[in-house]
C-alpha positions as a Python dict, from the first residue, in 0.01 Angstrom:
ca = {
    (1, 'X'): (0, 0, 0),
    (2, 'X'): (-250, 255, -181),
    (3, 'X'): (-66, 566, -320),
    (4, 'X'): (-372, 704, -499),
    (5, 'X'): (-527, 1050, -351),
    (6, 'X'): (-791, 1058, -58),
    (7, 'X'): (-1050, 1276, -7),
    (8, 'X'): (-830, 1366, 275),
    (9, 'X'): (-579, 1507, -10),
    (10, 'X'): (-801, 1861, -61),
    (11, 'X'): (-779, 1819, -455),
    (12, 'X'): (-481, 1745, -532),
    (13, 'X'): (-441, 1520, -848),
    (14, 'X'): (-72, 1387, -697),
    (15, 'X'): (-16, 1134, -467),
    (16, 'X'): (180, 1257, -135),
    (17, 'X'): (424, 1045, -252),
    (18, 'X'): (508, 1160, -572),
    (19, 'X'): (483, 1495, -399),
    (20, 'X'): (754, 1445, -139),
    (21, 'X'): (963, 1243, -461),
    (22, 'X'): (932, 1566, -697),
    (23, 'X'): (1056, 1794, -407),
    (24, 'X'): (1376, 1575, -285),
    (25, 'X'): (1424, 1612, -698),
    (26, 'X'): (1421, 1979, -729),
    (27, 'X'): (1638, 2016, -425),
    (28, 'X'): (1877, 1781, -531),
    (29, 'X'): (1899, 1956, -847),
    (30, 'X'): (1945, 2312, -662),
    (31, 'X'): (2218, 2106, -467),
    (32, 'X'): (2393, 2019, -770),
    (33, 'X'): (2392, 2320, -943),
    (34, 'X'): (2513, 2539, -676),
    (35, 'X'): (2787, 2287, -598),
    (36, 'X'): (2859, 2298, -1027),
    (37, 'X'): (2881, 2728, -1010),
    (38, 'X'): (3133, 2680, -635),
    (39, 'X'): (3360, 2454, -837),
    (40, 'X'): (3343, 2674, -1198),
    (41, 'X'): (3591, 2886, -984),
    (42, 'X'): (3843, 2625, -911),
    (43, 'X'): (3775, 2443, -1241),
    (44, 'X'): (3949, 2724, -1463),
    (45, 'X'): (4272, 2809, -1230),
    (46, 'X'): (4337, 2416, -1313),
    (47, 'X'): (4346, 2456, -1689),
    (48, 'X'): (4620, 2564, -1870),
    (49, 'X'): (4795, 2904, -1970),
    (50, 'X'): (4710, 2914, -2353),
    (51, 'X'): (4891, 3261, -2402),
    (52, 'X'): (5251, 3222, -2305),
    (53, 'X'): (5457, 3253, -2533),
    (54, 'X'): (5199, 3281, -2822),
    (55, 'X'): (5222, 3506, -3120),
    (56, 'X'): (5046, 3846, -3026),
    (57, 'X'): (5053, 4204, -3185),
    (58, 'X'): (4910, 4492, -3091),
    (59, 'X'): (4833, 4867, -3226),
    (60, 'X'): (5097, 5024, -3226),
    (61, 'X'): (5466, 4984, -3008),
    (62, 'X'): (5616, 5291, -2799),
    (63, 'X'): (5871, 5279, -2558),
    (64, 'X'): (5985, 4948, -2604),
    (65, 'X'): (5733, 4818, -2511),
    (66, 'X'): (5702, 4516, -2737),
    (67, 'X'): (5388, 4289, -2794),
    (68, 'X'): (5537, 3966, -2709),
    (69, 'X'): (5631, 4132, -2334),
    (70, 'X'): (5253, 4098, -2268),
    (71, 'X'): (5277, 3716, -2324),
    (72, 'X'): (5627, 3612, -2189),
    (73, 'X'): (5496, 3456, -1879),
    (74, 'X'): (5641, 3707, -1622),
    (75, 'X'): (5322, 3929, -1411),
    (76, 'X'): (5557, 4183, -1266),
    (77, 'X'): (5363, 4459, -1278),
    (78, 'X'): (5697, 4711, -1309),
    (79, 'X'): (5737, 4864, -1642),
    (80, 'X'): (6112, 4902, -1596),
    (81, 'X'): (6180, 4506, -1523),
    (82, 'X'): (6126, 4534, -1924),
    (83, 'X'): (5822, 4297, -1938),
    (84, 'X'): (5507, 4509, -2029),
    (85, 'X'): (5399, 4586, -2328),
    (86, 'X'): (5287, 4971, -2448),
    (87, 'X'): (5129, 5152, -2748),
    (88, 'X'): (5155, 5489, -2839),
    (89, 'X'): (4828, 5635, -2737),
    (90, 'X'): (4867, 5919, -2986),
    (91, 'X'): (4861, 5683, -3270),
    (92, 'X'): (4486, 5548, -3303),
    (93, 'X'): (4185, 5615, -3164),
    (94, 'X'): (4165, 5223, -3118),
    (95, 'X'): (4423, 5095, -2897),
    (96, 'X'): (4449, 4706, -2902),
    (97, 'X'): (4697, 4404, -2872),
    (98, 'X'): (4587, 4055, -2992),
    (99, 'X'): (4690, 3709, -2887),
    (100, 'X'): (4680, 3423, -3165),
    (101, 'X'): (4632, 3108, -2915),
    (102, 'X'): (4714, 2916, -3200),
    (103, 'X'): (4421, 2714, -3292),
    (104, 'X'): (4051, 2709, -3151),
    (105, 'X'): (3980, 2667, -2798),
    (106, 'X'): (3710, 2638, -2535),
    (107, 'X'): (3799, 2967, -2286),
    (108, 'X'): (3784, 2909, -1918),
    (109, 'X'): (3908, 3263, -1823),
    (110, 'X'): (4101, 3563, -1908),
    (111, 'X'): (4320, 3707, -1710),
    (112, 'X'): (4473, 4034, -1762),
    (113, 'X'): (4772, 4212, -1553),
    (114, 'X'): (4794, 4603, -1566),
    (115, 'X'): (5059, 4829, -1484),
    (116, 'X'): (5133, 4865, -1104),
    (117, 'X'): (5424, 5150, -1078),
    (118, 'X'): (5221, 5384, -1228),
    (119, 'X'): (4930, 5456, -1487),
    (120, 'X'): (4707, 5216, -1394),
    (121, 'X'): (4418, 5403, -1476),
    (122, 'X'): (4522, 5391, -1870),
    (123, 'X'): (4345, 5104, -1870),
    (124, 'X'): (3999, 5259, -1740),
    (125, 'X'): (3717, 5133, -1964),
    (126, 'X'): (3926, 4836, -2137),
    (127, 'X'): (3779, 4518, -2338),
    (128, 'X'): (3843, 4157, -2357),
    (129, 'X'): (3746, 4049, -2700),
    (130, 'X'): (3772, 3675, -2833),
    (131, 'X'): (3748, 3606, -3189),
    (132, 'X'): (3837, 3313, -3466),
    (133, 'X'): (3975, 3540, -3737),
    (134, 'X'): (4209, 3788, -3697),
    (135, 'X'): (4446, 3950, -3934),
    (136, 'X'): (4678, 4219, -3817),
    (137, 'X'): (4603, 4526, -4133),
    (138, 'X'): (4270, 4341, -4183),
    (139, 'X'): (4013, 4312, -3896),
    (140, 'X'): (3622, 4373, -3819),
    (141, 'X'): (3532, 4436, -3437),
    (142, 'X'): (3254, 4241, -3497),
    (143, 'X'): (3412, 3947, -3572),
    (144, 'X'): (3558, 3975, -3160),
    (145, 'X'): (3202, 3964, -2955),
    (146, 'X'): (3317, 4080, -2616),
    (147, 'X'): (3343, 3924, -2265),
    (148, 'X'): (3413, 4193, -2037),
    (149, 'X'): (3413, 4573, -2027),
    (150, 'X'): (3591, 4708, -1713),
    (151, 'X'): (3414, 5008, -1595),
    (152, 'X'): (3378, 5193, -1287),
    (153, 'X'): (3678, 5360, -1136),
    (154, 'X'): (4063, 5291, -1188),
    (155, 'X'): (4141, 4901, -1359),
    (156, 'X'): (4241, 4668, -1102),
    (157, 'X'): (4550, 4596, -1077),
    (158, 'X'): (4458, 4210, -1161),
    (159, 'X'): (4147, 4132, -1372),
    (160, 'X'): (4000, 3799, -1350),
    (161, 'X'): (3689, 3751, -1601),
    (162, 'X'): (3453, 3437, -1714),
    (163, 'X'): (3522, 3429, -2097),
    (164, 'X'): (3360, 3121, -2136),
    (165, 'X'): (3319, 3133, -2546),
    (166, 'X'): (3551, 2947, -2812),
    (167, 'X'): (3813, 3142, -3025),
    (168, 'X'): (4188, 3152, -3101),
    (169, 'X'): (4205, 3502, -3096),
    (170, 'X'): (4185, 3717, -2776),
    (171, 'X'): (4185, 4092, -2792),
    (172, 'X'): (4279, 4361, -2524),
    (173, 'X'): (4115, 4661, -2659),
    (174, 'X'): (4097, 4987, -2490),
    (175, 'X'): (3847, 5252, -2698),
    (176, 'X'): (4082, 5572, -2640),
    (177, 'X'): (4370, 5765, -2739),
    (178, 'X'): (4546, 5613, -2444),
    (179, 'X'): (4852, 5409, -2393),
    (180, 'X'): (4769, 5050, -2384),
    (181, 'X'): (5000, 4859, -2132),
    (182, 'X'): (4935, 4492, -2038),
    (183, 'X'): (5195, 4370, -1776),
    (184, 'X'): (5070, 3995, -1875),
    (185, 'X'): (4758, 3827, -2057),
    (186, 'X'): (4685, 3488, -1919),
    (187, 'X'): (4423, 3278, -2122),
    (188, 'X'): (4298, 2992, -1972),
    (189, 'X'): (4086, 2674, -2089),
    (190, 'X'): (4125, 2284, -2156),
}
């Protein structure tokens, strides 16, 4: 069988052949990839929790609203069932509460659970910030690139975001004189 061009091929330096091969490629490919980005969804919920029970600290504490409520594994979103945790907004112009996974870690997604009785909108223009070093009296913002920036309206009452970067430290940081409160931070990744 001859594969080389014809006349009949109207200039074209590639076979039909090799023609027809490249395009079954390049849709395979396209195949493949959007099948990759449908499963990146399911991929992360599979992983693991990194964050409960984790050391964490955060700005400031009002209320009694402890650090270590924001990482104790339970997402009810009630302040009074005594498992959020809450800065005094009065105290800094940089409210923020930090999560020490523990070691280094390749991040899947962050998940972030925000006050649902009331005050939801506190968290109106808040960060998720991953970092390697971290000390609580001691820390550069530029050493936590950010991942997501909710903006837009009231916070969600659930935020979901792609974080896919390596760190062991994940920030919550909300730029105001505002009250952070963090019902639960989930971290997720292999």
């Amino acid at each position: 069988m001859n594969l080389q061009p014809t006349s009949n091929s109207r200039n074209c330096n590639v076979c039909p052949c090799e023609k027809l091969t490249k395009l079954i490629e390049d849709l395979t490919d396209m195949l493949r990839e959007k099948e990759l980005n449908k499963e990146k969804g399911n991929i992360c919920s599979s992983y693991t929790n990194l964050a409960t029970g984790k050391s964490v600290w955060q700005s400031s504490t009002n209320h009694g609203g402890y650090a270590h409520h924001a990482v104790d594994g339970n997402t009810d979103q009630n302040y009074g069932s005594n498992s959020c945790s809450h800065t005094n907004g009065t105290h800094d112009q940089n409210q923020w509460l930090v999560v020490d996974l523990g070691k280094e870690y390749k991040l899947c997604t962050v998940k972030v659970y925000n006050r649902g009785d009331c005050c939801g909108e506190r968290l109106n223009g808040f960060e998720i910030r991953v970092g390697s070093v971290f000390s609580p009296n001691n820390w550069n913002l530029a050493s936590f690139p950010m991942c997501y920036k909710q903006s837009g309206g009231t916070a969600p009452l659930v935020v979901e975001e792609p974080c896919q970067t390596r760190g062991q430290y994940v920030m919550i940081r909300l730029p105001t004189k505002k009250s952070l409160t963090i019902c639960e931070i989930q971290v997720y990744g292999p």
